[in-house]
mmCIF file of N, CA and C in Angstrom:
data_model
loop_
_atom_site.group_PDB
_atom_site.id
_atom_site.type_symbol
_atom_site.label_atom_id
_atom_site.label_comp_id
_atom_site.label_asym_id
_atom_site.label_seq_id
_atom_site.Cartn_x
_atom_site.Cartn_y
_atom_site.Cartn_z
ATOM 1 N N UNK R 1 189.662 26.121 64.813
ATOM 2 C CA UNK R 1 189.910 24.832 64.201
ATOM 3 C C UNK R 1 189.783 23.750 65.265
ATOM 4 N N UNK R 2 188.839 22.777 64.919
ATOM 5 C CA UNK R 2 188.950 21.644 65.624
ATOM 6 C C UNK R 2 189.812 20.585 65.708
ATOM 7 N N UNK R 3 190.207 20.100 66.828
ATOM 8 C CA UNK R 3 190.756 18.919 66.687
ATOM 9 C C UNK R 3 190.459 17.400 66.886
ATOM 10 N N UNK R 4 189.498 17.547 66.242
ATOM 11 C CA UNK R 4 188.739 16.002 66.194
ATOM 12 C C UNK R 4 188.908 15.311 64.683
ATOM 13 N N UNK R 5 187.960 14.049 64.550
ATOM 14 C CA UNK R 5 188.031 13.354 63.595
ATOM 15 C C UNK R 5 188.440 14.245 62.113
ATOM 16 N N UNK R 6 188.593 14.193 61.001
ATOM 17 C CA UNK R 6 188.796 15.227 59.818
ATOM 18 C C UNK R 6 189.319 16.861 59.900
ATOM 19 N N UNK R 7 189.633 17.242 60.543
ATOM 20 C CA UNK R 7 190.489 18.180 61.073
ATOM 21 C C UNK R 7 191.128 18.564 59.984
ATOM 22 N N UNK R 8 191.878 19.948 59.697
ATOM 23 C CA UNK R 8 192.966 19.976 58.864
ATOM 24 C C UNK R 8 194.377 19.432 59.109
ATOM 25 N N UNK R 9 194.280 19.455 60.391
ATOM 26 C CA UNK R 9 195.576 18.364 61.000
ATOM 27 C C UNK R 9 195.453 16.924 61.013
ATOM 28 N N UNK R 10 194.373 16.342 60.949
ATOM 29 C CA UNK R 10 194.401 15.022 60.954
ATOM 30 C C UNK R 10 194.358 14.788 59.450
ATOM 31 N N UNK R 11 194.114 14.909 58.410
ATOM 32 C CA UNK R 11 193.768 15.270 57.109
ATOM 33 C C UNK R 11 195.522 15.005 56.477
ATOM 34 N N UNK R 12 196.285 16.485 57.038
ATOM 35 C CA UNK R 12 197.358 16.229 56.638
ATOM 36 C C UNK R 12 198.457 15.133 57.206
ATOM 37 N N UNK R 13 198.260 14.938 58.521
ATOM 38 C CA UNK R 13 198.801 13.575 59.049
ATOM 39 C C UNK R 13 198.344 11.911 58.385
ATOM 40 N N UNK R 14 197.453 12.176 57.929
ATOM 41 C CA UNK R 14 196.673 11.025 57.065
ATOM 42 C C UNK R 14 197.731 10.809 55.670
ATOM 43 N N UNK R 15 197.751 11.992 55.269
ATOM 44 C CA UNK R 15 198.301 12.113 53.369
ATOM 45 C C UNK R 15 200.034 12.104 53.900
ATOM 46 N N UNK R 16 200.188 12.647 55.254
ATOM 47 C CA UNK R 16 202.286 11.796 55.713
ATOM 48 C C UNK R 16 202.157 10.285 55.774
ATOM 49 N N UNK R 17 200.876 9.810 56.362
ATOM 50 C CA UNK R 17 201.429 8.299 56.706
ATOM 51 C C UNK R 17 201.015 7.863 55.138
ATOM 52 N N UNK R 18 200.382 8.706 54.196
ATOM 53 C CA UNK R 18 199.927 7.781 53.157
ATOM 54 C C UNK R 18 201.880 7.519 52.282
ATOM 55 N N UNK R 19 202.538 8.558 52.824
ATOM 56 C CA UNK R 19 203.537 8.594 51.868
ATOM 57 C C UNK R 19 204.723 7.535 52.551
ATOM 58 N N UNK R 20 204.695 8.018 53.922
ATOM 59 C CA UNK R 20 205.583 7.414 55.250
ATOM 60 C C UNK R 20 204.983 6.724 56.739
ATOM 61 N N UNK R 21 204.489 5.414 56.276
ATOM 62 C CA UNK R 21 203.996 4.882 57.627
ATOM 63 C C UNK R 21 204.798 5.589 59.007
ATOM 64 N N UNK R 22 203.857 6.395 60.052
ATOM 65 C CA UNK R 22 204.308 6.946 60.882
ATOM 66 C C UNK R 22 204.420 8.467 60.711
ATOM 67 N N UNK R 23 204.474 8.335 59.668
ATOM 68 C CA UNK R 23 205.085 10.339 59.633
ATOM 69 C C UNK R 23 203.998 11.161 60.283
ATOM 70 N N UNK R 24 202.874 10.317 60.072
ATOM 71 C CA UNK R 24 201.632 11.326 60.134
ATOM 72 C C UNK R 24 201.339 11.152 61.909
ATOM 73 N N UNK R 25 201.695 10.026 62.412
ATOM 74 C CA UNK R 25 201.875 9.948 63.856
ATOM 75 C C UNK R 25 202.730 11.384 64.713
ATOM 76 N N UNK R 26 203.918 10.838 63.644
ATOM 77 C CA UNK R 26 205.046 12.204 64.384
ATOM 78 C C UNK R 26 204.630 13.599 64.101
ATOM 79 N N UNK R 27 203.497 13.721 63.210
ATOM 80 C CA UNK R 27 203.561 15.220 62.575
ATOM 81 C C UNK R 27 202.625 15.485 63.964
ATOM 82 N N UNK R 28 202.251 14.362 64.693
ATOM 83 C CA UNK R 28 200.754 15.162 65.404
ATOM 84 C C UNK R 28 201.220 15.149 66.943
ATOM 85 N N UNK R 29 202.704 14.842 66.802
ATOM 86 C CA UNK R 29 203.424 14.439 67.971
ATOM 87 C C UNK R 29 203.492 13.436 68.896
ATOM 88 N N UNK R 30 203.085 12.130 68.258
ATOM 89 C CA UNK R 30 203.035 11.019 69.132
ATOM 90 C C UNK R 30 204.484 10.318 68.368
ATOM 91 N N UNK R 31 205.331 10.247 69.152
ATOM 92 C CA UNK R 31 206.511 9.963 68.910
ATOM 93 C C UNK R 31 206.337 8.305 68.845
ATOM 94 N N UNK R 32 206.522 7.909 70.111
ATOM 95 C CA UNK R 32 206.334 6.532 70.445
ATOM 96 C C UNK R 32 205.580 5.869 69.332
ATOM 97 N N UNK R 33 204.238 6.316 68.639
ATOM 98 C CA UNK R 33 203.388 5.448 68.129
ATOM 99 C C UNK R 33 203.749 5.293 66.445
ATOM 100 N N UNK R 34 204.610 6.609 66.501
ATOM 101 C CA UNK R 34 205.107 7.089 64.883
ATOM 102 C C UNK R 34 206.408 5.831 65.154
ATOM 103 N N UNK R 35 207.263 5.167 65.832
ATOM 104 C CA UNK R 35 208.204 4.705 66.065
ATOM 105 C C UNK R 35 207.635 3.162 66.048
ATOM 106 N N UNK R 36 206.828 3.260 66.804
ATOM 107 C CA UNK R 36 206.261 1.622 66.369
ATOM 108 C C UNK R 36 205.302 1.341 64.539
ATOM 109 N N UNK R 37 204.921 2.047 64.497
ATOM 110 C CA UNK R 37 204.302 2.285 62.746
ATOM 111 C C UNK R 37 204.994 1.864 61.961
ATOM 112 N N UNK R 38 206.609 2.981 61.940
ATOM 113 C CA UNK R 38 207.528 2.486 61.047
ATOM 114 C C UNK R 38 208.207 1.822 60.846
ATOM 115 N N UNK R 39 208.536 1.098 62.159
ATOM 116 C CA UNK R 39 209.599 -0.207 62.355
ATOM 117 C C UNK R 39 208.209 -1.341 62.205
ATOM 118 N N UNK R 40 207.149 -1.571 62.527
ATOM 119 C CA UNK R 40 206.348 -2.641 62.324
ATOM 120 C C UNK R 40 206.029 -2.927 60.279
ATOM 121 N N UNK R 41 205.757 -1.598 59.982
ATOM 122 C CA UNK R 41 205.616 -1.929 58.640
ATOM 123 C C UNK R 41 207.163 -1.881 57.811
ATOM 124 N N UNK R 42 208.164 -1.575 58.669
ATOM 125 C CA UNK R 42 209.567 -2.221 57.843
ATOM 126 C C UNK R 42 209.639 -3.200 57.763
ATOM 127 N N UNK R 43 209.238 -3.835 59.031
ATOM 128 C CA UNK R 43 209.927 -5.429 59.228
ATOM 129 C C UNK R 43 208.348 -6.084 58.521
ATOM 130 N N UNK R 44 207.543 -5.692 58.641
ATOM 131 C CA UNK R 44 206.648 -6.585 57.598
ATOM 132 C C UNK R 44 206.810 -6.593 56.278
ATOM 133 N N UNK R 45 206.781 -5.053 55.555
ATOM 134 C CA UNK R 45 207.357 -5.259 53.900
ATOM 135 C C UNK R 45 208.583 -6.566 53.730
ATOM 136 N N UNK R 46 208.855 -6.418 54.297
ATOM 137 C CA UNK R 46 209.513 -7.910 53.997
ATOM 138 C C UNK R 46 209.342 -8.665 53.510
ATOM 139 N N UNK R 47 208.363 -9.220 54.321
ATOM 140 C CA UNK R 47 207.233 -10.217 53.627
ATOM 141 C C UNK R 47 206.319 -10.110 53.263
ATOM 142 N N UNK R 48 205.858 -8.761 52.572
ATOM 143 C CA UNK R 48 204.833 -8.587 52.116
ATOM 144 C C UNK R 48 203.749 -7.978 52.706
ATOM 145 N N UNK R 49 203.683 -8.032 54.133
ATOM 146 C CA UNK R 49 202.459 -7.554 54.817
ATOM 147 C C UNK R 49 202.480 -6.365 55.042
ATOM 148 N N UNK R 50 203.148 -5.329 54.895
ATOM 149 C CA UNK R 50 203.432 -4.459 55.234
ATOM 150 C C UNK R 50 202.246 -3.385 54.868
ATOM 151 N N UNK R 51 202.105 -3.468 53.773
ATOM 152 C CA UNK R 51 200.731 -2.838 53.574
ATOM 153 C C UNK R 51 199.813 -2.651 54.915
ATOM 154 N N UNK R 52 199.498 -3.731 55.688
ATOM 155 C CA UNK R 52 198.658 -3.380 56.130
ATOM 156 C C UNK R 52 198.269 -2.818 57.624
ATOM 157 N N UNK R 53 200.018 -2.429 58.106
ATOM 158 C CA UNK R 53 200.443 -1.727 59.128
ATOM 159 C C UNK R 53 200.161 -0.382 58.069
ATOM 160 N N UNK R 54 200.437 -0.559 56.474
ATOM 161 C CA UNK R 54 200.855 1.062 56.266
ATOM 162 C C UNK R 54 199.452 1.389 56.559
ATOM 163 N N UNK R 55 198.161 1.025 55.815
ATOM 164 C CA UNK R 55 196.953 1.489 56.206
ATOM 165 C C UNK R 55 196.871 1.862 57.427
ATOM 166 N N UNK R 56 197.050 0.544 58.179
ATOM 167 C CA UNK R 56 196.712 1.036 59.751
ATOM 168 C C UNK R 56 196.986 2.747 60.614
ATOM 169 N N UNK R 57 198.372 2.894 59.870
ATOM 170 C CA UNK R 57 198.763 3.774 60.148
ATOM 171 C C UNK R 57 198.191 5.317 59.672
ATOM 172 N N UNK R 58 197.519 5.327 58.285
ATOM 173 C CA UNK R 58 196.662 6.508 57.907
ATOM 174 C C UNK R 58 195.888 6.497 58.471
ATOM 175 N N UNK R 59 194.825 5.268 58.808
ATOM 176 C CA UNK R 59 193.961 5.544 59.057
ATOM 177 C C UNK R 59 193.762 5.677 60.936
ATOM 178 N N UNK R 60 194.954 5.756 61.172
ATOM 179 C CA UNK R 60 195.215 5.856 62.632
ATOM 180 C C UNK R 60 195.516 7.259 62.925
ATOM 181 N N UNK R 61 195.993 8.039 61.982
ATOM 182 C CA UNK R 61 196.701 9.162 61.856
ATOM 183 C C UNK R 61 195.321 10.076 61.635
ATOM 184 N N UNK R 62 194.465 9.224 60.507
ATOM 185 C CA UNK R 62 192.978 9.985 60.054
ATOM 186 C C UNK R 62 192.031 10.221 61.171
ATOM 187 N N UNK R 63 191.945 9.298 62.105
ATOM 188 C CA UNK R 63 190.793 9.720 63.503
ATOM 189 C C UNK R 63 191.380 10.159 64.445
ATOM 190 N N UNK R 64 192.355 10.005 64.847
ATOM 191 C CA UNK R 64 193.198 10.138 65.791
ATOM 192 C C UNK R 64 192.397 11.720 66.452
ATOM 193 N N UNK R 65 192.030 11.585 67.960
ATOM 194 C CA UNK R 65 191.356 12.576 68.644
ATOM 195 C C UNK R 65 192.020 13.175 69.626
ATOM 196 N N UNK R 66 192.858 13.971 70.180
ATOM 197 C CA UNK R 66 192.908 14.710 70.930
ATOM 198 C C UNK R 66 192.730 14.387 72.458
ATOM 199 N N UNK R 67 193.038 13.935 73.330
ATOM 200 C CA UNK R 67 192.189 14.150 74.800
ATOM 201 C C UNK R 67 192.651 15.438 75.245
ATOM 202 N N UNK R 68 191.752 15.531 76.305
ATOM 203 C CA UNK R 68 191.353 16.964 76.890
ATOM 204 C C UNK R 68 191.817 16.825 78.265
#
């Protein structure tokens, strides 16, 4: 199994942040970035923007590559 772009791990980290901005960060073990995800799109739903940290966040979770 690869761990690049579409992966079965990036795939399912994609469909956590689709449910929980961040989850899909933490599922792949980036703590820090899963921690800024979810507090940025809390404090934006607020006002509405939040949406578009939540995207950010799938689709951050969706390419997200590995270094070597």
């Amino acid at each position: 199994m690869s761990d690049g772009q579409g992966s079965t791990g990036n795939v399912l980290a994609a469909i956590c942040s689709f449910f929980i901005p961040g989850l899909g960060q933490l599922v792949q073990g980036r703590v820090f970035m899963a921690l800024i995800m979810f507090v940025l799109a809390a404090v934006l739903w607020v006002i509405w923007l939040g949406w578009i940290i939540h995207l950010w966040s799938i689709v951050d979770a969706a390419m997200f590559r590995r270094r070597v």
